CSV table of C-alpha atoms in Angstrom, one decimal:
chain,number,residue,atom,x,y,z
A,1198,MET,CA,-0.2,-0.1,0.1
A,1199,VAL,CA,1.3,3.8,-0.7
A,1200,LYS,CA,2.0,5.6,2.1
A,1201,LEU,CA,1.0,9.6,1.9
A,1202,TYR,CA,3.5,12.3,3.3
A,1203,ASP,CA,0.8,14.6,4.1
A,1204,TYR,CA,-0.4,18.0,5.4
A,1205,ALA,CA,-4.1,18.1,5.8
A,1206,GLY,CA,-3.9,22.3,5.0
A,1207,SER,CA,-2.5,21.2,2.3
A,1208,GLY,CA,-4.2,21.5,-1.2
A,1209,ASN,CA,-1.1,19.9,-3.3
A,1210,SER,CA,-1.9,17.1,-0.7
A,1211,TYR,CA,-5.1,17.2,-1.3
A,1212,LYS,CA,-5.1,16.9,-5.0
A,1213,ILE,CA,-3.0,13.3,-4.3
A,1214,LYS,CA,-6.1,12.4,-1.4
A,1215,LEU,CA,-9.0,13.3,-4.0
A,1216,LEU,CA,-7.2,11.1,-7.1
A,1217,LEU,CA,-6.5,8.2,-4.7
A,1218,ALA,CA,-10.4,8.5,-3.4
A,1219,GLN,CA,-11.4,8.2,-7.1
A,1220,LEU,CA,-9.4,5.5,-8.2
A,1221,GLN,CA,-10.9,3.8,-5.0
A,1222,ARG,CA,-7.1,2.7,-4.0
A,1223,PRO,CA,-6.5,2.2,-0.5
A,1224,TYR,CA,-3.2,4.7,1.3
A,1225,GLU,CA,-1.9,5.2,4.3
A,1226,THR,CA,-0.8,9.0,5.4
A,1227,VAL,CA,1.9,10.2,7.6
A,1228,GLU,CA,1.0,13.4,8.9
A,1229,VAL,CA,4.1,16.1,8.6
A,1230,GLU,CA,4.0,18.9,10.9
A,1231,ILE,CA,5.5,21.5,8.4
A,1232,PHE,CA,5.0,24.3,10.2
A,1233,ARG,CA,7.3,22.8,13.1
A,1234,GLY,CA,10.3,21.7,10.7
A,1235,GLU,CA,9.3,18.4,10.1
A,1236,SER,CA,9.8,18.5,6.2
A,1237,ARG,CA,13.3,20.3,7.1
A,1238,THR,CA,15.2,17.3,8.8
A,1239,PRO,CA,17.8,15.3,7.3
A,1240,GLU,CA,15.4,12.5,7.0
A,1241,PHE,CA,13.3,14.1,5.6
A,1242,LEU,CA,15.7,15.8,3.0
A,1243,ALA,CA,16.6,12.4,2.0
A,1244,LYS,CA,13.0,11.6,0.8
A,1245,ASN,CA,12.6,14.5,-0.8
A,1246,PRO,CA,15.7,17.0,-1.3
A,1247,ALA,CA,13.2,20.3,-2.1
A,1248,GLY,CA,11.7,19.7,2.1
A,1249,ARG,CA,8.4,20.0,1.0
A,1250,ILE,CA,5.0,17.5,1.3
A,1251,PRO,CA,3.3,15.7,-0.3
A,1252,VAL,CA,6.0,12.8,-0.6
A,1253,LEU,CA,4.5,9.5,-1.7
A,1254,GLU,CA,6.3,6.4,-0.8
A,1255,ILE,CA,5.4,3.9,-3.7
A,1256,ALA,CA,7.6,1.2,-2.1
A,1257,PRO,CA,9.5,0.7,0.8
A,1258,GLY,CA,12.1,3.3,1.1
A,1259,GLU,CA,10.9,4.6,-2.7
A,1260,TYR,CA,10.0,8.4,-2.6
A,1261,LEU,CA,8.3,10.4,-5.3
A,1262,ALA,CA,8.0,14.3,-4.6
A,1263,GLU,CA,6.2,17.0,-6.2
A,1264,SER,CA,2.4,17.1,-6.5
A,1265,ASN,CA,1.8,16.7,-9.9
A,1266,ALA,CA,4.5,14.1,-10.6
A,1267,ILE,CA,2.7,12.4,-8.0
A,1268,LEU,CA,-0.8,12.7,-9.9
A,1269,CYS,CA,1.1,11.3,-13.3
A,1270,TYR,CA,2.1,8.7,-11.5
A,1271,LEU,CA,-0.9,7.4,-10.1
A,1272,ALA,CA,-2.8,8.0,-12.7
A,1273,SER,CA,-0.4,6.1,-15.3
A,1274,GLY,CA,-2.3,3.6,-17.4
A,1275,THR,CA,-6.1,5.2,-16.3
A,1276,ALA,CA,-8.1,7.5,-18.7
A,1277,LEU,CA,-7.2,10.3,-16.1
A,1278,TRP,CA,-4.1,10.5,-17.9
A,1279,PRO,CA,-4.8,10.2,-21.2
A,1280,GLU,CA,-1.8,8.0,-23.5
A,1281,ALA,CA,-1.9,10.1,-26.7
A,1282,PRO,CA,1.3,12.4,-26.9
A,1283,LEU,CA,-0.9,15.3,-27.4
A,1284,LEU,CA,-3.3,15.2,-24.7
A,1285,ARG,CA,-0.5,13.9,-22.4
A,1286,ALA,CA,1.4,17.3,-23.1
A,1287,GLN,CA,-1.6,19.3,-22.7
A,1288,VAL,CA,-2.3,17.9,-19.3
A,1289,LEU,CA,1.5,18.8,-18.6
A,1290,GLN,CA,0.8,22.1,-20.1
A,1291,TRP,CA,-2.0,22.5,-17.4
A,1292,LEU,CA,0.0,21.2,-14.4
A,1293,PHE,CA,2.6,23.2,-14.9
A,1294,PHE,CA,0.5,26.4,-15.2
A,1295,GLU,CA,-0.9,25.5,-12.1
A,1296,GLN,CA,2.5,25.1,-10.2
A,1297,TYR,CA,3.7,28.8,-11.8
A,1298,GLU,CA,0.4,30.6,-11.9
A,1299,ILE,CA,-2.1,29.1,-9.4
A,1300,GLU,CA,-0.4,27.7,-6.5
A,1301,PRO,CA,2.5,30.7,-5.7
A,1302,THR,CA,-0.5,33.2,-5.9
A,1303,VAL,CA,-3.9,31.7,-5.3
A,1304,GLY,CA,-2.9,29.3,-3.1
A,1305,THR,CA,-0.2,31.4,-0.8
A,1306,VAL,CA,-2.9,34.3,-0.7
A,1307,ARG,CA,-5.4,32.3,0.8
A,1308,PHE,CA,-2.9,30.8,3.1
A,1309,TRP,CA,-1.9,34.6,4.3
A,1310,LYS,CA,-5.2,35.9,4.4
A,1311,LEU,CA,-7.0,32.7,6.5
A,1312,THR,CA,-3.8,33.0,9.2
A,1313,GLY,CA,-3.7,36.9,9.4
A,1314,ARG,CA,-0.4,36.8,7.7
A,1315,ASP,CA,-1.4,39.2,4.8
A,1316,LYS,CA,-0.6,41.8,7.0
A,1317,THR,CA,3.2,41.9,7.0
A,1318,GLN,CA,3.8,41.4,3.1
A,1319,GLY,CA,3.2,44.8,1.9
A,1320,SER,CA,3.5,44.7,-2.1
A,1321,LEU,CA,3.9,41.5,-2.7
A,1322,LEU,CA,0.3,40.6,-1.2
A,1323,GLU,CA,-1.1,43.2,-4.0
A,1324,LYS,CA,0.9,41.5,-6.8
A,1325,LYS,CA,0.2,38.4,-5.9
A,1326,THR,CA,-3.8,38.6,-5.7
A,1327,ALA,CA,-3.4,40.6,-9.5
A,1328,GLN,CA,-1.3,37.6,-10.7
A,1329,GLY,CA,-3.5,35.0,-9.3
A,1330,GLN,CA,-7.1,37.2,-10.5
A,1331,ASP,CA,-5.6,37.1,-13.9
A,1332,ALA,CA,-4.9,33.2,-13.6
A,1333,LEU,CA,-8.0,32.7,-12.5
A,1334,ARG,CA,-9.4,35.0,-16.0
A,1335,SER,CA,-7.2,32.5,-18.2
A,1336,LEU,CA,-8.8,29.4,-16.9
A,1337,ASP,CA,-11.8,30.9,-17.5
A,1338,ARG,CA,-11.3,32.2,-20.7
A,1339,HIS,CA,-10.1,28.2,-21.4
A,1340,LEU,CA,-13.1,27.1,-19.7
A,1341,GLU,CA,-15.5,28.9,-21.9
A,1342,HIS,CA,-16.4,26.5,-24.6
A,1343,ARG,CA,-15.4,23.4,-23.1
A,1344,SER,CA,-16.7,20.9,-20.1
A,1345,PHE,CA,-12.6,19.9,-19.3
A,1346,LEU,CA,-9.5,21.7,-19.2
A,1347,VAL,CA,-7.9,19.1,-21.8
A,1348,GLY,CA,-9.8,16.8,-24.6
A,1349,ASP,CA,-13.5,17.2,-23.1
A,1350,ALA,CA,-13.1,14.4,-20.8
A,1351,TYR,CA,-12.1,14.4,-16.9
A,1352,SER,CA,-8.6,14.3,-16.3
A,1353,ILE,CA,-5.5,14.8,-13.5
A,1354,ALA,CA,-5.5,18.4,-15.0
A,1355,ASP,CA,-9.3,19.1,-13.9
A,1356,ILE,CA,-7.5,17.8,-10.1
A,1357,ALA,CA,-4.9,19.7,-9.9
A,1358,LEU,CA,-6.1,23.2,-10.8
A,1359,TYR,CA,-9.2,22.4,-8.9
A,1360,ALA,CA,-7.3,22.2,-5.9
A,1361,TYR,CA,-6.3,25.0,-5.0
A,1362,THR,CA,-8.8,27.2,-7.3
A,1363,HIS,CA,-12.1,26.1,-5.7
A,1364,VAL,CA,-11.1,27.1,-2.6
A,1365,ALA,CA,-9.8,30.6,-3.9
A,1366,GLU,CA,-12.4,32.9,-2.4
A,1367,GLU,CA,-11.7,31.6,1.2
A,1368,GLY,CA,-10.1,34.7,2.9
A,1369,GLY,CA,-11.5,37.3,0.8
A,1370,GLY,CA,-8.6,37.8,-2.1
A,1371,PHE,CA,-10.5,36.3,-5.1
A,1372,SER,CA,-13.6,36.1,-6.6
A,1373,PHE,CA,-15.6,34.3,-8.9
A,1374,ASP,CA,-17.9,36.7,-9.6
A,1375,SER,CA,-17.2,37.3,-13.1
A,1376,LEU,CA,-16.0,34.2,-14.0
A,1377,PRO,CA,-18.8,32.2,-15.0
A,1378,ALA,CA,-17.5,29.3,-16.8
A,1379,LEU,CA,-14.6,29.0,-14.2
A,1380,ARG,CA,-17.9,28.4,-11.8
A,1381,ARG,CA,-19.6,25.8,-13.7
A,1382,TRP,CA,-16.3,23.5,-14.2
A,1383,LEU,CA,-16.0,23.6,-10.4
A,1384,LYS,CA,-19.3,22.5,-9.8
A,1385,ARG,CA,-18.8,19.8,-12.7
A,1386,ILE,CA,-15.7,18.7,-11.0
A,1387,GLU,CA,-17.9,18.6,-7.5
A,1388,GLU,CA,-20.1,16.0,-9.3
A,1389,GLN,CA,-17.7,13.3,-10.5
A,1390,PRO,CA,-17.6,9.9,-8.9
A,1391,HIS,CA,-16.1,9.4,-5.1
A,1392,TRP,CA,-15.6,13.0,-4.9
A,1393,ILE,CA,-14.1,14.1,-1.3
A,1394,PRO,CA,-14.0,17.7,0.3
A,1395,GLY,CA,-10.5,18.9,1.1
A,1396,PRO,CA,-8.2,20.9,1.9
A,1397,ALA,CA,-8.5,21.3,5.6
A,1398,PRO,CA,-9.5,24.9,6.4
A,1399,TYR,CA,-6.5,26.9,8.1
A,1400,SER,CA,-6.6,27.4,11.5
A,1401,ALA,CA,-5.2,31.1,12.2
A,1402,ALA,CA,-4.5,30.1,16.1
A,1403,ALA,CA,-1.7,27.1,14.6
A,1404,TYR,CA,0.2,29.5,12.9
A,1405,LEU,CA,0.7,32.6,15.5
B,1142,MET,CA,8.1,21.4,-39.2
B,1143,VAL,CA,7.6,22.3,-36.0
B,1144,LYS,CA,7.0,26.6,-35.0
B,1145,LEU,CA,8.9,28.0,-31.8
B,1146,TYR,CA,7.5,31.3,-30.5
B,1147,ASP,CA,10.8,32.0,-29.2
B,1148,TYR,CA,12.6,34.8,-27.4
B,1149,ALA,CA,16.5,34.9,-27.2
B,1150,GLY,CA,16.6,35.5,-23.7
B,1151,SER,CA,14.2,33.2,-22.1
B,1152,GLY,CA,15.8,30.3,-20.3
B,1153,ASN,CA,12.6,28.6,-20.5
B,1154,SER,CA,13.2,28.5,-24.6
B,1155,TYR,CA,16.5,28.0,-24.8
B,1156,LYS,CA,15.5,24.5,-23.1
B,1157,ILE,CA,13.4,23.6,-26.2
B,1158,LYS,CA,16.0,24.7,-28.6
B,1159,LEU,CA,18.9,22.8,-26.6
B,1160,LEU,CA,16.6,19.5,-26.9
B,1161,LEU,CA,15.9,20.1,-30.6
B,1162,ALA,CA,19.4,20.8,-31.6
B,1163,GLN,CA,20.7,17.5,-29.4
B,1164,LEU,CA,17.3,15.2,-31.4
B,1165,GLN,CA,18.7,17.0,-34.8
B,1166,ARG,CA,15.0,18.4,-35.2
B,1167,PRO,CA,14.5,21.3,-37.5
B,1168,TYR,CA,12.2,23.9,-36.6
B,1169,GLU,CA,11.6,27.5,-37.3
B,1170,THR,CA,11.5,30.0,-34.5
B,1171,VAL,CA,9.4,33.5,-34.4
B,1172,GLU,CA,10.7,35.7,-32.2
B,1173,VAL,CA,8.2,37.6,-29.9
B,1174,GLU,CA,9.0,40.8,-28.2
B,1175,ILE,CA,7.9,39.9,-24.5
B,1176,PHE,CA,9.1,43.1,-23.5
B,1177,ARG,CA,6.3,44.8,-25.7
B,1178,GLY,CA,3.4,43.4,-25.0
B,1179,GLU,CA,3.9,41.0,-27.9
B,1180,SER,CA,2.7,37.8,-25.9
B,1181,ARG,CA,-0.2,39.2,-24.1
B,1182,THR,CA,-2.2,40.7,-27.5
B,1183,PRO,CA,-5.6,38.4,-28.2
B,1184,GLU,CA,-3.9,36.7,-30.7
B,1185,PHE,CA,-1.3,35.6,-28.8
B,1186,LEU,CA,-3.3,34.7,-25.6
B,1187,ALA,CA,-5.4,32.3,-28.3
B,1188,LYS,CA,-2.1,30.0,-28.8
B,1189,ASN,CA,-1.4,30.4,-25.2
B,1190,PRO,CA,-3.6,31.7,-22.4
B,1191,ALA,CA,-0.8,32.5,-20.3
B,1192,GLY,CA,0.5,34.9,-22.6
B,1193,ARG,CA,3.7,33.4,-21.7
B,1194,ILE,CA,6.6,32.0,-24.4
B,1195,PRO,CA,7.8,29.6,-25.5
B,1196,VAL,CA,4.8,28.1,-27.5
B,1197,LEU,CA,5.7,25.4,-29.9
B,1198,GLU,CA,3.1,25.2,-32.6
B,1199,ILE,CA,2.9,21.2,-33.8
B,1200,ALA,CA,1.1,21.7,-36.5
B,1201,PRO,CA,-0.8,24.6,-38.2
B,1202,GLY,CA,-3.0,26.0,-35.5
B,1203,GLU,CA,-2.3,23.5,-32.7
B,1204,TYR,CA,0.0,25.3,-30.3
B,1205,LEU,CA,1.3,23.9,-27.1
B,1206,ALA,CA,2.7,25.9,-24.2
B,1207,GLU,CA,4.8,25.8,-21.1
B,1208,SER,CA,8.8,25.3,-21.7
B,1209,ASN,CA,8.8,21.7,-19.7
B,1210,ALA,CA,5.5,20.2,-21.2
B,1211,ILE,CA,7.0,21.3,-24.7
B,1212,LEU,CA,9.7,19.2,-23.3
B,1213,CYS,CA,7.9,16.2,-22.7
B,1214,TYR,CA,6.1,16.3,-26.1
B,1215,LEU,CA,9.3,16.3,-28.4
B,1216,ALA,CA,11.2,13.9,-26.4
B,1217,SER,CA,8.0,11.4,-26.4
B,1218,GLY,CA,9.3,8.0,-27.8
B,1219,THR,CA,13.4,9.2,-27.0
B,1220,ALA,CA,15.9,8.0,-24.5
B,1221,LEU,CA,15.7,11.8,-23.3
B,1222,TRP,CA,12.2,10.8,-21.6
B,1223,PRO,CA,12.2,7.0,-20.2
B,1224,GLU,CA,8.7,5.2,-20.1
B,1225,ALA,CA,9.2,3.1,-17.3
B,1226,PRO,CA,6.4,4.6,-14.9
B,1227,LEU,CA,8.7,5.2,-12.3
B,1228,LEU,CA,11.7,6.8,-14.3
B,1229,ARG,CA,9.0,9.1,-16.4
B,1230,ALA,CA,7.9,10.5,-12.5
B,1231,GLN,CA,11.0,11.1,-11.3
B,1232,VAL,CA,11.4,13.1,-14.4
B,1233,LEU,CA,8.9,15.1,-13.9
B,1234,GLN,CA,9.4,15.8,-10.3
B,1235,TRP,CA,12.6,17.2,-11.2
B,1236,LEU,CA,10.7,19.4,-14.1
B,1237,PHE,CA,8.4,20.5,-11.5
B,1238,PHE,CA,10.7,21.5,-9.0
B,1239,GLU,CA,12.3,23.8,-12.0
B,1240,GLN,CA,9.5,25.4,-12.2
B,1241,TYR,CA,8.7,26.1,-9.0
B,1242,GLU,CA,12.4,26.1,-6.8
B,1243,ILE,CA,14.7,27.5,-9.7
B,1244,GLU,CA,13.1,29.8,-12.4
B,1245,PRO,CA,11.1,32.1,-10.2
B,1246,THR,CA,14.1,32.4,-8.1
B,1247,VAL,CA,17.2,31.8,-10.1
B,1248,GLY,CA,16.0,32.8,-13.5
B,1249,THR,CA,13.9,36.3,-11.8
B,1250,VAL,CA,17.1,37.7,-9.9
B,1251,ARG,CA,19.6,37.0,-12.6
B,1252,PHE,CA,17.3,39.1,-14.4
B,1253,TRP,CA,16.5,41.5,-12.4
B,1254,LYS,CA,20.8,41.7,-11.7
B,1255,LEU,CA,21.7,41.7,-15.5
B,1256,THR,CA,19.0,45.0,-16.3
B,1257,GLY,CA,19.3,46.7,-13.4
B,1258,ARG,CA,16.0,46.0,-12.2
B,1259,ASP,CA,17.3,44.2,-8.6
B,1260,LYS,CA,17.3,48.1,-7.5
B,1261,THR,CA,13.9,48.5,-6.8
B,1262,GLN,CA,12.7,45.0,-5.5
B,1263,GLY,CA,13.2,45.4,-1.7
B,1264,SER,CA,13.2,42.6,0.3
B,1265,LEU,CA,12.0,40.4,-2.2
B,1266,LEU,CA,14.8,40.4,-4.0
B,1267,GLU,CA,16.9,38.9,-0.7
B,1268,LYS,CA,14.1,36.3,-0.3
B,1269,LYS,CA,13.9,35.1,-3.5
B,1270,THR,CA,17.7,35.1,-3.7
B,1271,ALA,CA,17.8,32.6,-0.6
B,1272,GLN,CA,15.4,30.6,-1.8
B,1273,GLY,CA,17.4,29.7,-5.4
B,1274,GLN,CA,20.4,29.7,-3.6
B,1275,ASP,CA,18.9,27.1,-1.0
B,1276,ALA,CA,17.2,25.4,-4.5
B,1277,LEU,CA,20.8,25.0,-6.1
B,1278,ARG,CA,22.0,23.5,-3.0
B,1279,SER,CA,19.1,20.9,-3.0
B,1280,LEU,CA,20.2,20.0,-6.4
B,1281,ASP,CA,23.9,19.9,-5.7
B,1282,ARG,CA,23.1,17.4,-2.8
B,1283,HIS,CA,20.9,15.4,-5.1
B,1284,LEU,CA,24.1,14.8,-7.6
B,1285,GLU,CA,26.6,14.0,-4.7
B,1286,HIS,CA,26.7,10.5,-5.9
B,1287,ARG,CA,25.0,10.9,-9.4
B,1288,SER,CA,25.9,11.4,-13.0
B,1289,PHE,CA,22.8,12.5,-14.0
B,1290,LEU,CA,19.1,13.6,-12.2
B,1291,VAL,CA,17.8,10.2,-13.3
B,1292,GLY,CA,18.2,6.9,-13.6
B,1293,ASP,CA,22.3,7.9,-14.5
B,1294,ALA,CA,21.3,8.8,-17.6
B,1295,TYR,CA,20.7,11.9,-19.4
B,1296,SER,CA,17.5,13.1,-20.0
B,1297,ILE,CA,15.1,16.1,-19.8
B,1298,ALA,CA,15.3,16.9,-16.5
B,1299,ASP,CA,18.9,17.4,-17.3
B,1300,ILE,CA,18.2,20.1,-19.8
B,1301,ALA,CA,15.6,21.7,-18.3
B,1302,LEU,CA,17.3,22.2,-14.4
B,1303,TYR,CA,20.8,22.8,-16.4
B,1304,ALA,CA,18.7,25.8,-18.5
B,1305,TYR,CA,18.5,28.7,-15.3
B,1306,THR,CA,21.1,26.9,-13.4
B,1307,HIS,CA,24.3,27.5,-15.4
B,1308,VAL,CA,24.1,31.0,-15.8
B,1309,ALA,CA,23.3,31.1,-12.1
B,1310,GLU,CA,26.4,33.2,-11.1
B,1311,GLU,CA,25.7,35.5,-14.0
B,1312,GLY,CA,24.7,39.0,-12.5
B,1313,GLY,CA,26.3,38.0,-8.6
B,1314,GLY,CA,23.3,36.9,-7.3
B,1315,PHE,CA,24.9,33.5,-6.8
B,1316,SER,CA,27.1,31.0,-6.3
B,1317,PHE,CA,28.7,27.6,-7.2
B,1318,ASP,CA,31.9,27.9,-4.9
B,1319,SER,CA,30.7,25.6,-2.6
B,1320,LEU,CA,28.7,23.2,-4.8
B,1321,PRO,CA,31.4,20.9,-6.7
B,1322,ALA,CA,28.9,18.6,-7.9
B,1323,LEU,CA,26.3,20.6,-9.3
B,1324,ARG,CA,29.6,22.1,-10.7
B,1325,ARG,CA,30.3,18.7,-12.5
B,1326,TRP,CA,27.0,18.0,-13.7
B,1327,LEU,CA,27.2,21.4,-15.7
B,1328,LYS,CA,30.4,20.4,-17.2
B,1329,ARG,CA,29.1,16.5,-18.1
B,1330,ILE,CA,26.1,18.5,-20.1
B,1331,GLU,CA,28.3,20.9,-22.0
B,1332,GLU,CA,29.9,17.7,-23.0
B,1333,GLN,CA,26.9,15.8,-24.4
B,1334,PRO,CA,26.8,15.4,-28.1
B,1335,HIS,CA,25.2,18.3,-29.9
B,1336,TRP,CA,25.1,20.6,-26.9
B,1337,ILE,CA,24.4,24.2,-28.0
B,1338,PRO,CA,24.9,27.5,-25.6
B,1339,GLY,CA,22.1,29.4,-24.5
B,1340,PRO,CA,20.0,31.3,-23.4
B,1341,ALA,CA,21.2,35.1,-24.9
B,1342,PRO,CA,22.7,37.2,-22.5
B,1343,TYR,CA,20.4,40.0,-21.4
B,1344,SER,CA,21.3,43.5,-22.5
B,1345,ALA,CA,20.1,46.3,-19.3
B,1346,ALA,CA,19.3,48.9,-22.5
B,1347,ALA,CA,16.7,46.9,-23.6
B,1348,TYR,CA,14.6,47.0,-20.7
B,1349,LEU,CA,15.3,50.6,-19.3
């Protein structure tokens, strides 16, 4: 059984748990207290040199890091990562978009807002908010005439982009008000078989 | 023949050109003046909703964006992107690491320094410099007992990480002084058949 080094509040970890639930695949979790330095110990750095969760232990002592790489690994051979080279590459395009345009903006601003850290970020908060809202607009534009991100079928691209996007309004940093295609797409994902909610809400108290 | 929407100073674009050279595959380029807004026109946004180069036109009207997704697409079926699911996922792990930990830190700080934009970044310059040097240390640690990033063979993971890493010292933001494994690996890559230099140096004058 695979073992997930997890943090309940992480959208990156939630992606993996959503996919595993939808694949109906059992797994164990190990909670890593990232805000108490548990992902920066020598033991953890041997699992992932970047010192971040999630990490998947796919066999004893064999580790895979980076949430979107883990999605690809787990979805190999399933319809959620299509094999045709062009579709496969288009899925990857959206996975890279997610880690570059959404996670460091929408994900980070939500974390700051929910934990009160937004007060000390100065102009960076404003910059990341603008970049994130711009990325959400790109997504909305792409979804205007599509049901899913790639090839008109649900894939790990939808799972990856959904994770931080659907909680973007929490904390008040972003708004879906003028993004109707994005809203419809979020609802469509929540209607998929074996969908589970997540990530766990941040509690400000835990980070003070 | 594929067509690359390119910017000569971009490390992300250089990755694609290095791979195409090593695959001995002919291609056309279209230079996009990104600092004059040419990647934000409605025509360009139809090619890539994120409004960024590189974009590869793989057939007339069929576009693929995100440099590392393009690497995967072009290397499909070659030894540079191994097919075994675990090796494939490990390559992806490093590609995501590159876009999250290296490109926005090492790549951005170099650009700022070479164009004089570092003067106006305040504490963000310091933060990105520390994060980038940390990422270079992670790379060095991983390479200590390895010749290449994944499975002891040259792959698109090496190409992607090499692009911004090998020019990290330009501008003075980063140093390889205590990173001997990283230095050896850079040299090893420059000895690969059909290696080409890049990216083009930034000229401060073009960005003032």
